[in-house]
CSV table of C-alpha atoms in Angstrom, one decimal:
chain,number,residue,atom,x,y,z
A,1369,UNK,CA,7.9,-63.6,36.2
A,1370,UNK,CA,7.1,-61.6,33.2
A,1371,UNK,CA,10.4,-62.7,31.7
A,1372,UNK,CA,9.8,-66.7,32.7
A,1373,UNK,CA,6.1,-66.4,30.5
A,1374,UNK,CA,7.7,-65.4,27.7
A,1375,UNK,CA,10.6,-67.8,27.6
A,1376,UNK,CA,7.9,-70.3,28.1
A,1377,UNK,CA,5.5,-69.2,25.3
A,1378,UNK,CA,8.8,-68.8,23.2
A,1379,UNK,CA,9.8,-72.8,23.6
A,1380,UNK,CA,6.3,-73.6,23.1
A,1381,UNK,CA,5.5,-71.9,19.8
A,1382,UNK,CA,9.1,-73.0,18.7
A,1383,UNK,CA,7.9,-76.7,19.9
A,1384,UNK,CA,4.6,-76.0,17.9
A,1385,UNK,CA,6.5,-74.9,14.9
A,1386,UNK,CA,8.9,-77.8,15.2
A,1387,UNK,CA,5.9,-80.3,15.4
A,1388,UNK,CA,4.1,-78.6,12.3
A,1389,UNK,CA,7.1,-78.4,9.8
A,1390,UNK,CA,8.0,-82.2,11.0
A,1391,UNK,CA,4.4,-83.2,10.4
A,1392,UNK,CA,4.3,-81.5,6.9
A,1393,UNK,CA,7.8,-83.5,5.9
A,1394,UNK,CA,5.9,-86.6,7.2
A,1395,UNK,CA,2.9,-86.1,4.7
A,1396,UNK,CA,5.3,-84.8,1.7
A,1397,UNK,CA,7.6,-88.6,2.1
A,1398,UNK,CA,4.3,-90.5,3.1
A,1399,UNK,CA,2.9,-88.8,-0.4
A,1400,UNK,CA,6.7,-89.5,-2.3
A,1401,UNK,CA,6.8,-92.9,-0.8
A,1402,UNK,CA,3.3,-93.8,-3.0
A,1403,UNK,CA,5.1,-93.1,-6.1
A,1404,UNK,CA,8.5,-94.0,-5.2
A,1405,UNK,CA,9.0,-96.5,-7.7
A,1406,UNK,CA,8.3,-94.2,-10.5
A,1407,UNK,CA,10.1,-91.3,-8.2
A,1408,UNK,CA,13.6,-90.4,-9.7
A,1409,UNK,CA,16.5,-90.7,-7.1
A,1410,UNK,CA,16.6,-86.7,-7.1
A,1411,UNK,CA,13.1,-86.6,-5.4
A,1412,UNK,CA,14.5,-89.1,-2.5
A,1413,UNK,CA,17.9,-86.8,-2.4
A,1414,UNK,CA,15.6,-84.2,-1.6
A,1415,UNK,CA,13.2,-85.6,1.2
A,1416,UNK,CA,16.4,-86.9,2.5
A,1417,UNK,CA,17.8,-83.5,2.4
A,1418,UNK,CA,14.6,-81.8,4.0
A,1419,UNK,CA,14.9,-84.7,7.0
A,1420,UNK,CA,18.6,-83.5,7.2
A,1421,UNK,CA,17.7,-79.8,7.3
A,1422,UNK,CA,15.5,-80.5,10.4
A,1423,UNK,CA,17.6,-82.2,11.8
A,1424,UNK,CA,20.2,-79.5,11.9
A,1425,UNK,CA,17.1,-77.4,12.7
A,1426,UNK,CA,16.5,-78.9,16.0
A,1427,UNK,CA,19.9,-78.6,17.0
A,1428,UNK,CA,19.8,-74.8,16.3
A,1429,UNK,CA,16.6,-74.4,18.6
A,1430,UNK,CA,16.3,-72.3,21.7
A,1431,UNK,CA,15.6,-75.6,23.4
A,1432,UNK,CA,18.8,-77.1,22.4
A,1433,UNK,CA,20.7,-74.1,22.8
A,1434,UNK,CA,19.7,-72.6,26.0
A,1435,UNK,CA,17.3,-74.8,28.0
A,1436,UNK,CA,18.9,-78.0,27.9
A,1437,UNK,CA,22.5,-76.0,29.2
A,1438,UNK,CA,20.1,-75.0,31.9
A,1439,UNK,CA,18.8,-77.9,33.0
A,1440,UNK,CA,21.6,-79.8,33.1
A,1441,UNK,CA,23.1,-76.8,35.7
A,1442,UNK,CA,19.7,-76.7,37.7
A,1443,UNK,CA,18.3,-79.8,38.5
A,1444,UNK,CA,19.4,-83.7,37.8
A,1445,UNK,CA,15.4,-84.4,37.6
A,1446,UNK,CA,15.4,-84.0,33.6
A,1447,UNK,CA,18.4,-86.2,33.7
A,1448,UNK,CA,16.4,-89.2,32.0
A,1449,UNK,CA,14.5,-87.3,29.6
A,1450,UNK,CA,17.3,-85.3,28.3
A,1451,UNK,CA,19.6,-89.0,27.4
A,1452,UNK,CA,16.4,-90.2,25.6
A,1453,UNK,CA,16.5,-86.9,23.6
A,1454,UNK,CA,20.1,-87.6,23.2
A,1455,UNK,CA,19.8,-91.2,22.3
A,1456,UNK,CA,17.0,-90.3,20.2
A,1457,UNK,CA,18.9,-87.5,18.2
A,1458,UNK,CA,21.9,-90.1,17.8
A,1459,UNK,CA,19.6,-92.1,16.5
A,1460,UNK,CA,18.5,-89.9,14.1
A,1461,UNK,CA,21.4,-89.1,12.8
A,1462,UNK,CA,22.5,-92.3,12.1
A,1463,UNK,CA,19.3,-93.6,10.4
A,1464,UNK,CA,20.1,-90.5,8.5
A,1465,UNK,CA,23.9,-91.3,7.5
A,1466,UNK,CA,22.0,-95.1,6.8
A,1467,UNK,CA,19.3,-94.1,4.3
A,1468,UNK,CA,21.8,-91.7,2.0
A,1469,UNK,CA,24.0,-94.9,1.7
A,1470,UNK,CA,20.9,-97.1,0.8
A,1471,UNK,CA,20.1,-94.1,-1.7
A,1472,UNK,CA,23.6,-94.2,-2.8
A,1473,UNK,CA,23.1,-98.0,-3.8
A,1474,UNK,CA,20.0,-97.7,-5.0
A,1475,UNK,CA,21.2,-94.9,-7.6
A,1476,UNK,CA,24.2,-97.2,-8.3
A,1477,UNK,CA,23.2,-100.1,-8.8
A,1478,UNK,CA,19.3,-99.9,-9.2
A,1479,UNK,CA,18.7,-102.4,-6.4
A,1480,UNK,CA,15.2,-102.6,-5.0
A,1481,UNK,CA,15.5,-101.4,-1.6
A,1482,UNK,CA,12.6,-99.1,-1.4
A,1483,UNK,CA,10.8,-100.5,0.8
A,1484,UNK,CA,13.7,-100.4,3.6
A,1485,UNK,CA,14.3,-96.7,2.2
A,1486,UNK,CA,10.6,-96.1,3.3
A,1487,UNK,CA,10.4,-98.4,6.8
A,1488,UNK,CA,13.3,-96.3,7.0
A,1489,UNK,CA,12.4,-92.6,6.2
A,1490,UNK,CA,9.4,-93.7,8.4
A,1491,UNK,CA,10.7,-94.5,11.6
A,1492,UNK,CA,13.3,-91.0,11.0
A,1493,UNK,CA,9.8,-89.4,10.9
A,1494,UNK,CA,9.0,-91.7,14.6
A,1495,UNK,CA,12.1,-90.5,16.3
A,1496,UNK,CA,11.8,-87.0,15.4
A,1497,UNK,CA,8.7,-86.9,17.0
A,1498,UNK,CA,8.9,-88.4,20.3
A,1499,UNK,CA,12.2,-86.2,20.6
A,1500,UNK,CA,9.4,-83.2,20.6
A,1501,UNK,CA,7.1,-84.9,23.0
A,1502,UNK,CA,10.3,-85.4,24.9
A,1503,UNK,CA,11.0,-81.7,24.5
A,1504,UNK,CA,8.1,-80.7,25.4
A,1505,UNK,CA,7.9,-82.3,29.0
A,1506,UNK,CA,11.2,-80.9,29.3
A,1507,UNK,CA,9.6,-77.7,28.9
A,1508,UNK,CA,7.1,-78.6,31.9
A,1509,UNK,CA,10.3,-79.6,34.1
A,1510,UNK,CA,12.4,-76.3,33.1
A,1511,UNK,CA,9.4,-73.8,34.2
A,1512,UNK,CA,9.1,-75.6,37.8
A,1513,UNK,CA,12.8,-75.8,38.3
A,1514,UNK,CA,14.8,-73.1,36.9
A,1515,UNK,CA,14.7,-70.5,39.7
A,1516,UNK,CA,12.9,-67.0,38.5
A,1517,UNK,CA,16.0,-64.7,38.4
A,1518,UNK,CA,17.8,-67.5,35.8
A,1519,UNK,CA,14.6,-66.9,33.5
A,1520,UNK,CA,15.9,-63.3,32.6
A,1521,UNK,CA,19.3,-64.8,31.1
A,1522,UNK,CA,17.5,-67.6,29.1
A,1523,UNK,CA,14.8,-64.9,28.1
A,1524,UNK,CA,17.8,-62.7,27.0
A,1525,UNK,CA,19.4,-65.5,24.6
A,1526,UNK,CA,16.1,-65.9,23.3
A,1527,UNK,CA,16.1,-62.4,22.0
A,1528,UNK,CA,19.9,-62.9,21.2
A,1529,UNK,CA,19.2,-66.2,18.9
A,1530,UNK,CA,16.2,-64.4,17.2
A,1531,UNK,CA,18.4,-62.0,16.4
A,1532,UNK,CA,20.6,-63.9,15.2
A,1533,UNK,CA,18.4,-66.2,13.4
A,1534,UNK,CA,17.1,-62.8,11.6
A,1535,UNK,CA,20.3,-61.5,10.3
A,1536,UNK,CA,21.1,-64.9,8.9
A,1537,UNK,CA,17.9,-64.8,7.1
A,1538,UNK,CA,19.0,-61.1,5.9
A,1539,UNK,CA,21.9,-62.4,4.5
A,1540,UNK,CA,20.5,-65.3,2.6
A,1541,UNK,CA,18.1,-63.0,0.7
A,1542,UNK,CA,21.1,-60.8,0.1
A,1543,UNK,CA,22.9,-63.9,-1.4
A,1544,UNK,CA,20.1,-65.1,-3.2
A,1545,UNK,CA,19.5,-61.4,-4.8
A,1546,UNK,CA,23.2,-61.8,-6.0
């Protein structure tokens, strides 16, 4: 039981620190997107990159990585919720792969579609976060049906992936110092 809590209290502050780092991109493009016009093409690369970033980020999550695997082997009652997630990261990705090419024109040619860059970055900003309130009924499905005994595995490649996630960490600052 002890090990279940924790997993559970694990997803969730991952969920809130998902939810906090997407809102803080939200307010950095909504505040970019004001002063677009005068904004170089470098300062949309970069909010472009930071959306790309968490993008990978959400992939590398404990909820991607191990409760979603779960679910899919415990119960068919997620089934729905975890295509929308899937639809929605599609999505995502794709809005993504859409913007860098409007970038792309916009740096080549000058064209004026900034305000289709920022409906754009926008609803990338929309779909990221219904994919965590997705998530995070997921999280209310996974803690009734994974059985109690499974919750030790998943709790043990939580500790694995921070582990993991640490040494990478380590060895960026050791590149970085270099």
């Amino acid at each position: 039981m002890l090990t279940a809590t924790y997993s559970i209290i694990a997803l969730k502050v991952e969920q809130n620190r998902a939810r906090w780092t997407i809102s803080s991109l939200r307010q950095t493009i909504l505040n970019c997107l004001r002063n677009l016009r005068q904004a170089s093409g470098i300062d949309a690369e970069s909010l472009l990159g930071r959306l790309t970033q968490f993008e990978t980020y959400c992939h590398q999550r404990k909820m991607e990585v191990v409760v979603i695997p779960a679910l899919r082997r415990f119960t068919h009652e997620a089934d729905a919720l975890l295509d929308e997630i899937e639809t929605l990261g599609k999505a995502s990705l794709a809005l993504l792969r859409s913007l860098r090419d409007k970038l792309q024109e916009v740096l080549r040619s000058g064209s004026a579609v900034l305000d289709d860059i920022s409906a754009s970055l926008e609803q990338c900003c929309a779909q990221f976060y219904r994919r965590l309130a997705a998530e995070e009924e997921l999280v209310q499905v996974a803690e009734r049906v994974i059985p109690g005994d499974v919750w030790f595995g998943i709790a043990a490649s939580f500790l694995s992936e921070d582990e993991k996630a640490r040494k990478r960490k380590g060895r960026a600052v050791v590149d970085e110092e270099e």
